[in-house]
Short mmCIF file of C-alpha atoms (C1' of nucleotides) in Angstrom, two decimals:
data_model
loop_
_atom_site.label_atom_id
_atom_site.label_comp_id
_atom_site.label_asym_id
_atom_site.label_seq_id
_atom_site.Cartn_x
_atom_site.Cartn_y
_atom_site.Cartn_z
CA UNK F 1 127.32 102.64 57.42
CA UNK F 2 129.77 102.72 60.07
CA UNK F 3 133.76 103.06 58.62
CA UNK F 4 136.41 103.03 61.00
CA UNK F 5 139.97 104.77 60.38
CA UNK F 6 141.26 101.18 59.16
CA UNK F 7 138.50 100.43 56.25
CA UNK F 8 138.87 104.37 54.97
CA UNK F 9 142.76 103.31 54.84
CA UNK F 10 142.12 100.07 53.18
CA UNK F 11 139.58 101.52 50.38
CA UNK F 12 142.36 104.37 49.70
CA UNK F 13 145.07 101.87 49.47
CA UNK F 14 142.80 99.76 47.15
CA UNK F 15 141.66 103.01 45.25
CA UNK F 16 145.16 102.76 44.55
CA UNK F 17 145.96 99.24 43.39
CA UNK F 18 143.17 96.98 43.70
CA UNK F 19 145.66 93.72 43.36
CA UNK F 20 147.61 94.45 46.34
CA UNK F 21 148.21 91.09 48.42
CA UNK F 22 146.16 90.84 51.84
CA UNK F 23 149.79 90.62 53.33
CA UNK F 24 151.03 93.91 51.71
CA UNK F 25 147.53 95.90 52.41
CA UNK F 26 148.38 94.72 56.13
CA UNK F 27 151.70 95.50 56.62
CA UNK F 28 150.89 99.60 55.31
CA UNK F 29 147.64 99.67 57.86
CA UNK F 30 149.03 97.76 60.68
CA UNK F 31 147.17 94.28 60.48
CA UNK F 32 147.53 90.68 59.81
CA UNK F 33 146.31 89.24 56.07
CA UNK F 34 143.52 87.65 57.55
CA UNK F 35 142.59 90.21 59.22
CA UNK F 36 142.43 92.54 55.99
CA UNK F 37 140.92 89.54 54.26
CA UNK F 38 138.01 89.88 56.55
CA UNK F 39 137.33 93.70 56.64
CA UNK F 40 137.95 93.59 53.07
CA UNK F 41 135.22 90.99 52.43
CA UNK F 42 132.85 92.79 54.99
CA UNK F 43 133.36 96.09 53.16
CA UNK F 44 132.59 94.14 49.85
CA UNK F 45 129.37 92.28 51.89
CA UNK F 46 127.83 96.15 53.08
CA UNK F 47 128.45 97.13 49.41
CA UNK F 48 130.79 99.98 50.33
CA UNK F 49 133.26 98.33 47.60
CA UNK F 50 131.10 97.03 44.42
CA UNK F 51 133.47 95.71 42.66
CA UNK F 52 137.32 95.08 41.76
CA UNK F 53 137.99 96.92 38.24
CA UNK F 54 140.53 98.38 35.75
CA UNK F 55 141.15 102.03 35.60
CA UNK F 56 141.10 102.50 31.68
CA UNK F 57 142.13 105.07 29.27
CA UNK F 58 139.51 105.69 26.60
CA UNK F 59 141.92 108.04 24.79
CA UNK F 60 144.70 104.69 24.72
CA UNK F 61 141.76 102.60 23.50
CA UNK F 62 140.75 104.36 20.49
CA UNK F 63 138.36 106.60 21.98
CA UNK F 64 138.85 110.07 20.77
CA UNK F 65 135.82 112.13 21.66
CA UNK F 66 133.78 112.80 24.40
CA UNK F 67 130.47 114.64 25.20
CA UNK F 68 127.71 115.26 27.37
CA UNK F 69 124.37 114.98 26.52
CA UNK F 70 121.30 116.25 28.09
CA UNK F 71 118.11 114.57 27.25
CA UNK F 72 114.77 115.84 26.74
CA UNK F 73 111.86 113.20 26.53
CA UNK F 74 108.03 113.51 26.76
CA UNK F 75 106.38 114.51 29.72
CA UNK F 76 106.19 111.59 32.31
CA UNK F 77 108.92 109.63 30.61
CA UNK F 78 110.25 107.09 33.48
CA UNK F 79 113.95 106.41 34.60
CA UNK F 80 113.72 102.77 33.58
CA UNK F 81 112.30 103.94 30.25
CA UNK F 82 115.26 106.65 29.32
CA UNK F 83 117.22 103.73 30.84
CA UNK F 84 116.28 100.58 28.50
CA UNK F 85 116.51 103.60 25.09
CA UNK F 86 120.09 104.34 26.52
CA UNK F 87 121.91 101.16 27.90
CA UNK F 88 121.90 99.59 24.28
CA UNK F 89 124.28 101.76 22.75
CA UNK F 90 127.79 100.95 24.66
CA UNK F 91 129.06 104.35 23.87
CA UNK F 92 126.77 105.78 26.80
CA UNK F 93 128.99 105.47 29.95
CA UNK F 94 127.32 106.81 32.36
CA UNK F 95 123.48 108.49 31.83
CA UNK F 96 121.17 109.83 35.21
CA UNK F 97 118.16 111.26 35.60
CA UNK F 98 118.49 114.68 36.79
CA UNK F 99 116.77 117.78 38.07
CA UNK F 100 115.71 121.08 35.90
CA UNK F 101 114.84 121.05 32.38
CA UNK F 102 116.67 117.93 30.74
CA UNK F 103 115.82 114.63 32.04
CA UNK F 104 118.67 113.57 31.55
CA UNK F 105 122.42 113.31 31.13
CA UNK F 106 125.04 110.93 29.27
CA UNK F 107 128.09 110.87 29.03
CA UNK F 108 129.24 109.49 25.67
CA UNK F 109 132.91 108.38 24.71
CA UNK F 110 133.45 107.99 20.81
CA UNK F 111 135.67 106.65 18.76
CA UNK F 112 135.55 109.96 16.58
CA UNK F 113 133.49 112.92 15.38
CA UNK F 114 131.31 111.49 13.18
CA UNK F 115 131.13 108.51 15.77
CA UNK F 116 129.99 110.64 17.88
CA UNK F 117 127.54 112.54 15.33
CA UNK F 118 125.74 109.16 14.43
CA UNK F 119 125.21 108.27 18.27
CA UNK F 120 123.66 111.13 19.12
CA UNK F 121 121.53 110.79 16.04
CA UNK F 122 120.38 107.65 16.86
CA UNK F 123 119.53 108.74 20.50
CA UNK F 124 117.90 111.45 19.01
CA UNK F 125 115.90 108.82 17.03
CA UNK F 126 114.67 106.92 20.24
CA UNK F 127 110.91 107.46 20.21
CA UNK F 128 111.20 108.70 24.58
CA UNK F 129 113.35 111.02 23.04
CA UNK F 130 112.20 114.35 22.01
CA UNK F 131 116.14 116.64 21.36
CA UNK F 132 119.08 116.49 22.62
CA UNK F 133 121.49 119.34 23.81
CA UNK F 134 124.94 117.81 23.75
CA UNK F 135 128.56 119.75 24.78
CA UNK F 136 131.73 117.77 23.79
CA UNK F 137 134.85 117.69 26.67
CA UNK F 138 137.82 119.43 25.55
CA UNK F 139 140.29 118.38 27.99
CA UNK F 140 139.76 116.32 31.02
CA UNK F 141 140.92 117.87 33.69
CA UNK F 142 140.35 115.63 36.77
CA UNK F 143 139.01 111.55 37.12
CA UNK F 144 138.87 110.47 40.81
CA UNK F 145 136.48 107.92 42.38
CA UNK F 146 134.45 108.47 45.30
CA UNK F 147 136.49 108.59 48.58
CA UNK F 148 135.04 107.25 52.31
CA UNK F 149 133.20 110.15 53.57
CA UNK F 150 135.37 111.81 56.50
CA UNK F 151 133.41 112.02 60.06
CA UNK Q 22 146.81 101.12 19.30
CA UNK Q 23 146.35 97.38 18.47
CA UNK Q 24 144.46 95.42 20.88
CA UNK Q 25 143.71 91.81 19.74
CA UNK Q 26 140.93 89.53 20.32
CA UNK Q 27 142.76 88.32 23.14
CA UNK Q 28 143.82 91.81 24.51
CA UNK Q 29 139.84 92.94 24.29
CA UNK Q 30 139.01 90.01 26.37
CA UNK Q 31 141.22 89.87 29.02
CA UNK Q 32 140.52 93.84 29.71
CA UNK Q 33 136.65 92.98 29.78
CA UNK Q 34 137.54 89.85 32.49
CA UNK Q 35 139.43 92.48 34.63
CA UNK Q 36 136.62 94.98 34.44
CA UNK Q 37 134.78 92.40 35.90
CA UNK Q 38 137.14 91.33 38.27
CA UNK Q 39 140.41 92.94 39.12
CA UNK Q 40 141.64 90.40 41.31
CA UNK Q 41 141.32 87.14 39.20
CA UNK Q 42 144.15 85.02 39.30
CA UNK Q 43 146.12 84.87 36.08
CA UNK Q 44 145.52 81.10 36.04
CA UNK Q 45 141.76 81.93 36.07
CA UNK Q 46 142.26 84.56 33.41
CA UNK Q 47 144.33 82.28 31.28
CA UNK Q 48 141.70 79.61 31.62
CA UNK Q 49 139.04 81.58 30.14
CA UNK Q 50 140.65 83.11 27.22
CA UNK Q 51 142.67 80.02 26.47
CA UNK Q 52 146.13 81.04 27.81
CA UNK Q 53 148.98 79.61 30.45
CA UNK Q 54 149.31 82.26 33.62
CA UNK Q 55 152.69 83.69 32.34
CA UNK Q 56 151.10 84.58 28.91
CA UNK Q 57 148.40 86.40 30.73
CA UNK Q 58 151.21 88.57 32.94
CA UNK Q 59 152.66 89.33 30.05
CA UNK Q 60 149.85 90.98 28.35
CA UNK Q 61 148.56 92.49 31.14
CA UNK Q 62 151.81 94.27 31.81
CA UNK Q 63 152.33 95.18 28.23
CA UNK Q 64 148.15 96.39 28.56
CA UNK Q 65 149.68 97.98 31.15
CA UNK Q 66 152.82 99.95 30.14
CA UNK Q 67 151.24 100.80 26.75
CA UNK Q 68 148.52 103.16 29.10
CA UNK Q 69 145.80 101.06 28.11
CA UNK Q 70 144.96 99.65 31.99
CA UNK Q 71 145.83 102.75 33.84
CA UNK Q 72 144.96 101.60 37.42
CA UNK Q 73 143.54 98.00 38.91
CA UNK Q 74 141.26 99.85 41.58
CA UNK Q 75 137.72 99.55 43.57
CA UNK Q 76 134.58 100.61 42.28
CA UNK Q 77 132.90 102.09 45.62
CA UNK Q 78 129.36 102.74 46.01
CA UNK Q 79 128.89 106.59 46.62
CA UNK Q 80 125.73 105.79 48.46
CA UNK Q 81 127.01 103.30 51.03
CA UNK Q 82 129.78 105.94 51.85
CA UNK Q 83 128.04 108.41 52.56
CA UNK Q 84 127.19 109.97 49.77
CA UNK Q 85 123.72 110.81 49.01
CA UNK Q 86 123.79 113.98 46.54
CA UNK Q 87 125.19 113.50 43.32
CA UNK Q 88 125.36 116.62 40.90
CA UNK Q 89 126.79 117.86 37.41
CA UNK Q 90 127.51 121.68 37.81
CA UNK Q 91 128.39 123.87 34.95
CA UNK Q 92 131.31 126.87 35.44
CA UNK Q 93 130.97 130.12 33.87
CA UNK Q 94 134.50 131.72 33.87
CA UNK Q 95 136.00 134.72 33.18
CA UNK Q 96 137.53 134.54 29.35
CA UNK Q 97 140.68 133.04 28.42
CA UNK Q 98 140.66 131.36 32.03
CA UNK Q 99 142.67 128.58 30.96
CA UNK Q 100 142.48 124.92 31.79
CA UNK Q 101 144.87 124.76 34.05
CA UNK Q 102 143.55 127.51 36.27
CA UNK Q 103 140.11 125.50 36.28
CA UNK Q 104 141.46 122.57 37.24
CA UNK Q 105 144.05 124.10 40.27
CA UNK Q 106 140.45 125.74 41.56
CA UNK Q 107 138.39 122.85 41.54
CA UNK Q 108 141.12 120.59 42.33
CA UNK Q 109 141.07 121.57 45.66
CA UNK Q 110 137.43 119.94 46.40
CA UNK Q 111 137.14 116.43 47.25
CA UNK Q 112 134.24 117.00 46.38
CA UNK Q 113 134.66 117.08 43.03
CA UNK Q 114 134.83 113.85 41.50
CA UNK Q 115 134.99 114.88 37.72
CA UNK Q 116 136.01 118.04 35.69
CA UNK Q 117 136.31 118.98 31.86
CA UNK Q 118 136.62 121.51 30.20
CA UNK Q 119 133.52 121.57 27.50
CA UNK Q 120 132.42 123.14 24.30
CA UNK Q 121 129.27 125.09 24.79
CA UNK Q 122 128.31 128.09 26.76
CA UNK Q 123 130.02 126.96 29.77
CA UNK Q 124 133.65 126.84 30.17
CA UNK Q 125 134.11 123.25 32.38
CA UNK Q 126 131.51 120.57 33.37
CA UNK Q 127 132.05 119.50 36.84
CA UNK Q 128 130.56 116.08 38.89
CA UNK Q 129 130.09 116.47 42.72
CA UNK Q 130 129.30 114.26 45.40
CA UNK Q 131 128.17 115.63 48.49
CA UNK Q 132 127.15 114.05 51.84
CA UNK Q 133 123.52 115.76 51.98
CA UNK Q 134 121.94 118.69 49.92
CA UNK Q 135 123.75 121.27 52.56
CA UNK Q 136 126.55 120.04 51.97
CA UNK Q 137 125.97 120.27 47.94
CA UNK Q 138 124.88 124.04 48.60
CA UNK Q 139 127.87 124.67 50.54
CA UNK Q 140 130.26 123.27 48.21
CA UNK Q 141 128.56 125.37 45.37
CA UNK Q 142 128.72 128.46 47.25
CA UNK Q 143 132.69 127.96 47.72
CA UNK Q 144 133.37 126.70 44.22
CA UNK Q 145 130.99 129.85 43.39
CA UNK Q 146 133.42 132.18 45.15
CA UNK Q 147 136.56 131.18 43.77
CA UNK Q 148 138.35 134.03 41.93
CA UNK Q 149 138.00 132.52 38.46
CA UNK Q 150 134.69 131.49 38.60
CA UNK Q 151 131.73 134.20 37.02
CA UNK Q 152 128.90 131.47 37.90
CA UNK Q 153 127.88 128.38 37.93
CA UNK Q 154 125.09 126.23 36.94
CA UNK Q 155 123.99 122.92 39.01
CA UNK Q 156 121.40 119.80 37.85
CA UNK Q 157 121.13 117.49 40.63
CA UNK Q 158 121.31 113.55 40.20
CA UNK Q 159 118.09 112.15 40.91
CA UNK Q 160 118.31 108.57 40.06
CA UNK Q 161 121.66 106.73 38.43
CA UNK Q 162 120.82 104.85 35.78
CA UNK Q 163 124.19 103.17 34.02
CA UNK Q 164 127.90 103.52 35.11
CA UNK Q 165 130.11 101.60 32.99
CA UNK Q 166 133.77 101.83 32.47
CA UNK Q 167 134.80 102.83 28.57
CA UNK Q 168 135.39 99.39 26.97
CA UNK Q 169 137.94 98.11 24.19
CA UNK Q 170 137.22 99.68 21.02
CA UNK Q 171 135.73 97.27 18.44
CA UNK Q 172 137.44 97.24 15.19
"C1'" DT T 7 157.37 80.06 23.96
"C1'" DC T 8 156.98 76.50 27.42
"C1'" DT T 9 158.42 74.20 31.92
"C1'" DG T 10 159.61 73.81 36.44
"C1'" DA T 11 160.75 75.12 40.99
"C1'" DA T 12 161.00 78.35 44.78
"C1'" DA T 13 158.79 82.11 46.83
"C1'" DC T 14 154.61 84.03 47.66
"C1'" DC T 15 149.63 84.45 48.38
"C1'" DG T 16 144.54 83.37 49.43
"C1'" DT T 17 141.88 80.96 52.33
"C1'" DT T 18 140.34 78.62 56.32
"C1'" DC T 19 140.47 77.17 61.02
"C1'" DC T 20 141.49 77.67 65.68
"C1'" DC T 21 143.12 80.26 69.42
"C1'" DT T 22 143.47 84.55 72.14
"C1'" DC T 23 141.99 89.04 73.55
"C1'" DG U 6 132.87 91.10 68.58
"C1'" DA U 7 137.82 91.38 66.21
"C1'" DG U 8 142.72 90.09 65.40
"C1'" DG U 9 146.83 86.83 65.06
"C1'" DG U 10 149.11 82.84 63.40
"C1'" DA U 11 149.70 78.47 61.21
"C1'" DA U 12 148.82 75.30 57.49
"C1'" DC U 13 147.52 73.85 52.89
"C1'" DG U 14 146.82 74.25 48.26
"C1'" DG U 15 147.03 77.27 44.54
"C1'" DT U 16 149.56 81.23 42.25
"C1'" DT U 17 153.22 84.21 40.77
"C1'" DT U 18 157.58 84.91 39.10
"C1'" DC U 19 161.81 84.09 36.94
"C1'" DA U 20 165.38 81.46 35.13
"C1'" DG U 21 166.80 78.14 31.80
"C1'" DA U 22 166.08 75.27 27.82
#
DNA sequence: TCTGAAACCGTTCCCTC
DNA sequence: GAGGGAACGGTTTCAGA
């Protein structure tokens, strides 16, 4: 996908503040609101911009504890498979299939310890699921979204 | 913090769609438009909503290699000299610092797998770092955004 | 907490380059 | 192809009751 100068400005200003008006997105890039209003759309249309969302604070909601957690399932488990056992417990916020000895990992906000001790028990229950090697986050140190890939 | 019924359900609408008018909002959860400002700026101020901002698709910008790598430090390296190092990296998406063996956990997107390797080999050679330890993403399978806390 | 009014914005259409 | 500008209807914002 082709980005010009103008779209990688108008995804960092909307990285920013995704409610900015069309007018005031314009004025900072050096284009008319209709004009944004139609890169904008385009960039939503090539699916370089999925979707308009809220930056949110687990630790301000209640959420106290965090963790990784690498899965290890049968041989020959699929990604859809690991994929249905996972998605049903909201605590998992993100989960991949990756490379090297796990199968996967998930990344697990809970509300506290022994929040987090039943999740992972119940993962650990799934029948895809054979253990379950889990580190908990400390401190965060850094949160940023993807940025437009420079040329 | 106490987040109502109505609280919970405005922050879902928003992680659905940042922009929505706070008319629209109000209609769904039952409100007038200058009920909904309010809450959303007290949601707001009380660090709940952090940022309104664009979820962007890593793949349509460019970004086709996704990895979790693990840093090794030297002892008593402390968070913040982890997160000036890695900081540095736009690459780097997401750091923690993590229980476990490992010191920090990090997240990296990278524009092809020489890219990934070259990154490594730079975040390898840092000062504070002993070694590292990489999975690669193969497939994504969730990415959700931490939601209200049920009570 | 609600209402109302002025300012502002999203959206579309048409024109120009 | 892309941008500018105008116009309309809806929205935001703030004051006042």
């Amino acid at each position: 996908m082709r980005l010009d100068r103008l779209d990688q400005d108008l995804i960092a200003l909307l990285t920013e503040d995704a409610r900015a008006s069309y007018a005031e997105l314009g004025a900072r890039v050096g284009l008319s609101a209709s004009a944004v209003k139609r890169r904008v759309d385009r960039l939503r249309e090539r699916g370089a911009i999925t979707a308009f969302t809220v930056r949110l604070d687990p630790a301000a909601l209640g959420w106290a504890v965090e963790g990784y957690v690498e899965l290890f399932c049968a041989q020959s488990t699929t990604p859809g498979a690991i994929r249905k056992a996972v998605a049903r417990f909201p605590e998992v916020v993100d989960a991949s299939t990756v490379s090297g000895d796990a199968n996967a990992v998930l990344r697990i906000l809970a509300a506290d310890m022994r929040h987090f001790e039943r999740v992972l028990e119940q993962i650990g229950a799934q029948p895809i699921v054979a253990r379950t090697r889990s580190v908990l986050v400390l401190s965060p140190l850094l949160r940023r979204t993807a940025a437009p890939r420079p040329d």
